Short mmCIF file of C-alpha atoms in Angstrom, two decimals:
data_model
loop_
_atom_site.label_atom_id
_atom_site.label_comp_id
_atom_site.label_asym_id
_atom_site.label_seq_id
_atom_site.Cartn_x
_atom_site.Cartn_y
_atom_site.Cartn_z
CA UNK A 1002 2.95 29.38 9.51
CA UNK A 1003 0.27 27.70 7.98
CA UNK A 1004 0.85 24.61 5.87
CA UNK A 1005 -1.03 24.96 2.88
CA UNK A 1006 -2.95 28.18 2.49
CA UNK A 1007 -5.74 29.27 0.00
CA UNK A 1008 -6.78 32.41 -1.27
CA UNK A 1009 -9.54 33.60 -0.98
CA UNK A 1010 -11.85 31.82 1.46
CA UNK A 1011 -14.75 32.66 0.32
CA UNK A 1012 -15.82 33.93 -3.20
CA UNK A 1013 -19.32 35.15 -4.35
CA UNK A 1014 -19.52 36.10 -7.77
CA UNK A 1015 -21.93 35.94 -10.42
CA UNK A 1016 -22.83 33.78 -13.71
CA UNK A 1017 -20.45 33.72 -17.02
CA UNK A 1018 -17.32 35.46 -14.65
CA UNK A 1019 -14.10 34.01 -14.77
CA UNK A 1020 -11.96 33.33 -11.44
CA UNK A 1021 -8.97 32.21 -9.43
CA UNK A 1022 -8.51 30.30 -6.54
CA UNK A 1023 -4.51 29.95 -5.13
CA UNK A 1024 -2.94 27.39 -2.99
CA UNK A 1025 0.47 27.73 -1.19
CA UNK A 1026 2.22 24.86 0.65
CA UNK A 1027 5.34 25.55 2.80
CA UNK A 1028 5.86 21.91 3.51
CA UNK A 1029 8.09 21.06 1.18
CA UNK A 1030 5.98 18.58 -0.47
CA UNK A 1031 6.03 17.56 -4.53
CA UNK A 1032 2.81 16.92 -5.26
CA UNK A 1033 -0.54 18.94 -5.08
CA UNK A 1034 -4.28 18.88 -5.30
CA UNK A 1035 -7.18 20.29 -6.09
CA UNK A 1036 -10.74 18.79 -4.39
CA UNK A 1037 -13.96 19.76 -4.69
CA UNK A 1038 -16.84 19.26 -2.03
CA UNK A 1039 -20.39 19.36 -3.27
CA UNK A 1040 -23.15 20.66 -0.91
CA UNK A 1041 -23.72 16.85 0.20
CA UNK A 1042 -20.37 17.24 1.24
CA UNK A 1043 -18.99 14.71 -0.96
CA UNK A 1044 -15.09 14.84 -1.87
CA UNK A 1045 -13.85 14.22 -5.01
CA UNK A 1046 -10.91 14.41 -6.69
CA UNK A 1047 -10.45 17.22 -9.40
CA UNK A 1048 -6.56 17.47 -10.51
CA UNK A 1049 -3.08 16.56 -9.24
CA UNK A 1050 0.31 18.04 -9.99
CA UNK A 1051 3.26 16.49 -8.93
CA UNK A 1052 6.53 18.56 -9.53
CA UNK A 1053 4.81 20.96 -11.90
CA UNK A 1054 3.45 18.21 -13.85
CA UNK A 1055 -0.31 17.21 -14.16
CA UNK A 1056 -0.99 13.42 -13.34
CA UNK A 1057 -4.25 13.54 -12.81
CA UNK A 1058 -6.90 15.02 -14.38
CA UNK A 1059 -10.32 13.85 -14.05
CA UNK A 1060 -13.68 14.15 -15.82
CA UNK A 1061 -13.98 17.78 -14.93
CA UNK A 1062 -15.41 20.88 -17.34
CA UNK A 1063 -12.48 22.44 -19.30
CA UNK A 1064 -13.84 25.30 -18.30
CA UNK A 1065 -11.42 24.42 -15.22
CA UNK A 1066 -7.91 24.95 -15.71
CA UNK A 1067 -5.00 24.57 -13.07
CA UNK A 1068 -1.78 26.09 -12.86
CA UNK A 1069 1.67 25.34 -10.94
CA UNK A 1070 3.75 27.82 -11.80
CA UNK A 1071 6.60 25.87 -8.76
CA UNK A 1072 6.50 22.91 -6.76
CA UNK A 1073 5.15 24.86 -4.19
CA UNK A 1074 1.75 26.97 -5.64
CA UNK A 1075 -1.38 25.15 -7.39
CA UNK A 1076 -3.88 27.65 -8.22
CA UNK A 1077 -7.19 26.92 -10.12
CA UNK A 1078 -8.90 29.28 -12.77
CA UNK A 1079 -12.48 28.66 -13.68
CA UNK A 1080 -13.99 30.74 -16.96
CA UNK A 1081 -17.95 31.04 -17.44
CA UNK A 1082 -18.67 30.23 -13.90
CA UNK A 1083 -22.05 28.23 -14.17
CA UNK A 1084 -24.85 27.80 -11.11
CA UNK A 1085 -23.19 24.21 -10.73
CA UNK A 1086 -19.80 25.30 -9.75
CA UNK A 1087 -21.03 26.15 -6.39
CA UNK A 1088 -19.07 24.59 -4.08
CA UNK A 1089 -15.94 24.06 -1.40
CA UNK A 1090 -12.96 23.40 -3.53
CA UNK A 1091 -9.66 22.14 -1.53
CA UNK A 1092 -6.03 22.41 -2.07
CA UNK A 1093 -4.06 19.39 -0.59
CA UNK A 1094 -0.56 18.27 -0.80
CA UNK A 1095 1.84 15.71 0.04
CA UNK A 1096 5.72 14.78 0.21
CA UNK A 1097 5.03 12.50 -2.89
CA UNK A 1098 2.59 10.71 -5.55
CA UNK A 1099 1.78 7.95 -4.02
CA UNK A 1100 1.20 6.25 -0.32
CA UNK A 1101 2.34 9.28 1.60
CA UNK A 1102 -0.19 11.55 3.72
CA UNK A 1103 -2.25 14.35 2.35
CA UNK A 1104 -2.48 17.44 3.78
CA UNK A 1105 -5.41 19.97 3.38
CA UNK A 1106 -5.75 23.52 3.12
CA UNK A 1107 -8.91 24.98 4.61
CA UNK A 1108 -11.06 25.30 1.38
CA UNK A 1109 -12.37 28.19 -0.41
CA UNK A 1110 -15.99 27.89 -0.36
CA UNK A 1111 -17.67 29.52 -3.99
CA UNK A 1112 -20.96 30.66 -4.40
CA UNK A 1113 -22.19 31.63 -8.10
CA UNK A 1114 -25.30 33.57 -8.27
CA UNK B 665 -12.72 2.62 -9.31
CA UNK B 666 -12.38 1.02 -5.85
CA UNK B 667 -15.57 1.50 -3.08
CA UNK B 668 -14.94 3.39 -0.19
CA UNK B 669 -18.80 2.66 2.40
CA UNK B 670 -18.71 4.21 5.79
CA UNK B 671 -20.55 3.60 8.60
CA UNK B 672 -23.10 4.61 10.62
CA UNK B 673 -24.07 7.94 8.14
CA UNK B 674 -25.18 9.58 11.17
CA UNK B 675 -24.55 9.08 14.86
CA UNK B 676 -26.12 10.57 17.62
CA UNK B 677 -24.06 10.57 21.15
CA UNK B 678 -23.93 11.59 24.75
CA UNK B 679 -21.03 13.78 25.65
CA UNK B 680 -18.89 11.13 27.69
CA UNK B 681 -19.76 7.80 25.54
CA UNK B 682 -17.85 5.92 23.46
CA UNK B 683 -18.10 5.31 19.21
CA UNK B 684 -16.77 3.11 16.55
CA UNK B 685 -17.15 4.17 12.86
CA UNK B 686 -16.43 1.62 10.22
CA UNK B 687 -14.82 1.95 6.91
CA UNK B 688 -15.03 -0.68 4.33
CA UNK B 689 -12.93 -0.70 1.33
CA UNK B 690 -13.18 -2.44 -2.01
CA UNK B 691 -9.70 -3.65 -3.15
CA UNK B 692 -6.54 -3.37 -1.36
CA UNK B 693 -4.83 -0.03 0.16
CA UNK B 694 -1.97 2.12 0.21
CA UNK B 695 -3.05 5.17 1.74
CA UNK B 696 -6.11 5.26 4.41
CA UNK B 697 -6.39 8.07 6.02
CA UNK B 698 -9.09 9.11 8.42
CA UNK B 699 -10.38 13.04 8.17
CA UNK B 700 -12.23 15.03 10.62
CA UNK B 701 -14.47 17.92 9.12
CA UNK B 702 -15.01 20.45 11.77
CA UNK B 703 -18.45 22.60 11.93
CA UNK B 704 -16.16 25.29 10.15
CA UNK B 705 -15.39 23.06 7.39
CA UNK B 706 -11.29 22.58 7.89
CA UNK B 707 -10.36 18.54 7.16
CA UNK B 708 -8.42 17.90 9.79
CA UNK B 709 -5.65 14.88 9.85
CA UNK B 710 -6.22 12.60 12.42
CA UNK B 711 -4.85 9.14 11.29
CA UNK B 712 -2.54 8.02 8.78
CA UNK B 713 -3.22 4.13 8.68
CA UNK B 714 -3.09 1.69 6.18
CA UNK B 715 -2.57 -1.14 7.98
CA UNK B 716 -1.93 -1.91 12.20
CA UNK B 717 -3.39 0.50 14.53
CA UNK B 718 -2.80 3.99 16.00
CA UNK B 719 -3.73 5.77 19.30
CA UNK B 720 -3.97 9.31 19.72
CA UNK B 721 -5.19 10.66 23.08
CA UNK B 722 -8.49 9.90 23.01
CA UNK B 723 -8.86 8.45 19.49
CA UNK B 724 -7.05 5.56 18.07
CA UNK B 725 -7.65 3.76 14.76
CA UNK B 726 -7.44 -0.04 13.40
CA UNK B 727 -6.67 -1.11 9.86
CA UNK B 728 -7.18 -4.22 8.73
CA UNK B 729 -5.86 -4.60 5.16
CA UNK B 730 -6.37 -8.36 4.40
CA UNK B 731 -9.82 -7.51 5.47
CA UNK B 732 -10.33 -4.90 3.68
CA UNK B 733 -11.69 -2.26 7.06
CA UNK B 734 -10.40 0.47 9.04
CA UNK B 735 -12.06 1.49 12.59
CA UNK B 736 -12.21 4.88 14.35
CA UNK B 737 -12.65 4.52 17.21
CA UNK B 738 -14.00 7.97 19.67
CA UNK B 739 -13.53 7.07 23.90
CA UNK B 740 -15.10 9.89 26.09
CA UNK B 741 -16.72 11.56 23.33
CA UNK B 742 -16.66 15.68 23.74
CA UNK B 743 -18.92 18.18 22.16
CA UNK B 744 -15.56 19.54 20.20
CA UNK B 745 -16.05 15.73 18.58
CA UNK B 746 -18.59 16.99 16.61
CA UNK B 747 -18.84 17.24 12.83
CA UNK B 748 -18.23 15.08 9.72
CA UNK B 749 -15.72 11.92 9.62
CA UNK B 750 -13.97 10.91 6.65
CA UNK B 751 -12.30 7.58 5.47
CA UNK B 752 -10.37 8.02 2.38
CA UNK B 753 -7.98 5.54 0.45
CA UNK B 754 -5.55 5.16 -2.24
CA UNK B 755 -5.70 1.86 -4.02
CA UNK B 756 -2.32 -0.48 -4.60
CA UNK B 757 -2.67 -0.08 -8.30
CA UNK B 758 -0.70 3.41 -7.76
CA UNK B 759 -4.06 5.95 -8.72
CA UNK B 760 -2.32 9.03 -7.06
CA UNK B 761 -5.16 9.80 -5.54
CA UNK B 762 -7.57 9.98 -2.37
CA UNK B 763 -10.64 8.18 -2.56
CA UNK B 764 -13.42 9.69 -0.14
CA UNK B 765 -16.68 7.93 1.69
CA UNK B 766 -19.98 9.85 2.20
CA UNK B 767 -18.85 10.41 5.50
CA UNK B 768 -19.98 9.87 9.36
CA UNK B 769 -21.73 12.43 10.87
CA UNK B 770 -21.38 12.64 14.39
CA UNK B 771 -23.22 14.91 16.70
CA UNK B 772 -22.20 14.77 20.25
CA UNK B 773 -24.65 16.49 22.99
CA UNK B 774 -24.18 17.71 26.30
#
């Protein structure tokens, strides 16, 4: 009964392809995240959904595009993958917005060749 | 955006010894949580703190808001300790959002 899950954990695919990454939490929570780690294994904050509705969305590529099609799934689609885009991206959640604990999922680590 | 500097960036330790890692923040705190990042890359909860302190088994954590710091602090250090520790924050000013430092690495040896 993991808290919040990802599919897949690891995806290799190749320049200009288009891909999905999905997050599940069974916690209950409202809001949702997606994180990406770069291979210095810096965090940083990508998007933020909280009850199906994006409040964050930082200075990312719109070649990245989340969904939340409930409360409880985030999932991330990236179009004309690019060498850059290498990297572990993380789902997160928590009960609420603002001042309450974020939870991780265990990252989906993509390699574009 | 606010500054989130940790402290040492690496560490080297004895299995058995004892650590503090140091996390200074820019502007005042709502959120401060400290992460662990196993070898297999899973961020792993260990405090939610911002502000008083926290003790769990043989880590415990300090925040000190006013002051703008938080403390982790590692007692009997363990080989399983290894790996890559995170401070992150969420400022007063309501961003929604985690701020991360570059992180501590610790290595613990036998």
């Amino acid at each position: 009964d993991t808290a919040v899950s990802q599919t897949p954990k690891y995806l290799v695919t190749q320049m200009g392809n288009d891909k999905s990454i999905k997050c599940e939490q069974n916690l209950g929570h409202d809001t949702m995240y997606w994180y990406k780690q770069d291979s210095k294994k810096f965090l940083k904050i990508m998007f933020s959904y909280n009850n199906k509705e994006l409040i964050i969305n930082e200075t990312v590529p719109n070649r990245f595009s989340p969904k939340s099609p409930d409360k409880a799934h985030l999932n991330l689609h990236i179009n004309s993958l690019e060498l850059g885009d290498s990297a572990v991206y993380f789902c997160a959640s928590s009960r609420a917005r603002s001042s309450y604990e974020q939870y991780f999922g265990p990252g989906t680590r993509l390699t574009v060749t | 955006g606010i500054q989130v500097e940790q402290s040492p960036p690496d560490l080297i330790l004895q299995e058995g010894a004892n650590s503090t890692l140091r996390c200074n923040f820019s502007d005042s705190v709502n959120n401060l949580q400290w992460f662990h990042q196993n070898p297999w890359g899973q961020l792993i909860n260990l405090f939610y703190i911002p502000s008083g302190t926290k003790q769990n088994g043989r880590l415990s954590a300090t925040t000190v808001a006013t002051e703008r710091y938080s403390l982790l602090y590692i007692s009997s250090s363990q080989t399983t300790d290894s790996g890559v520790y995170f401070c992150a924050v969420e400022t007063g000013a309501g961003s929604y959002q985690l701020t991360f430092g570059k992180g501590t690495k610790l290595s613990v040896i036998p």
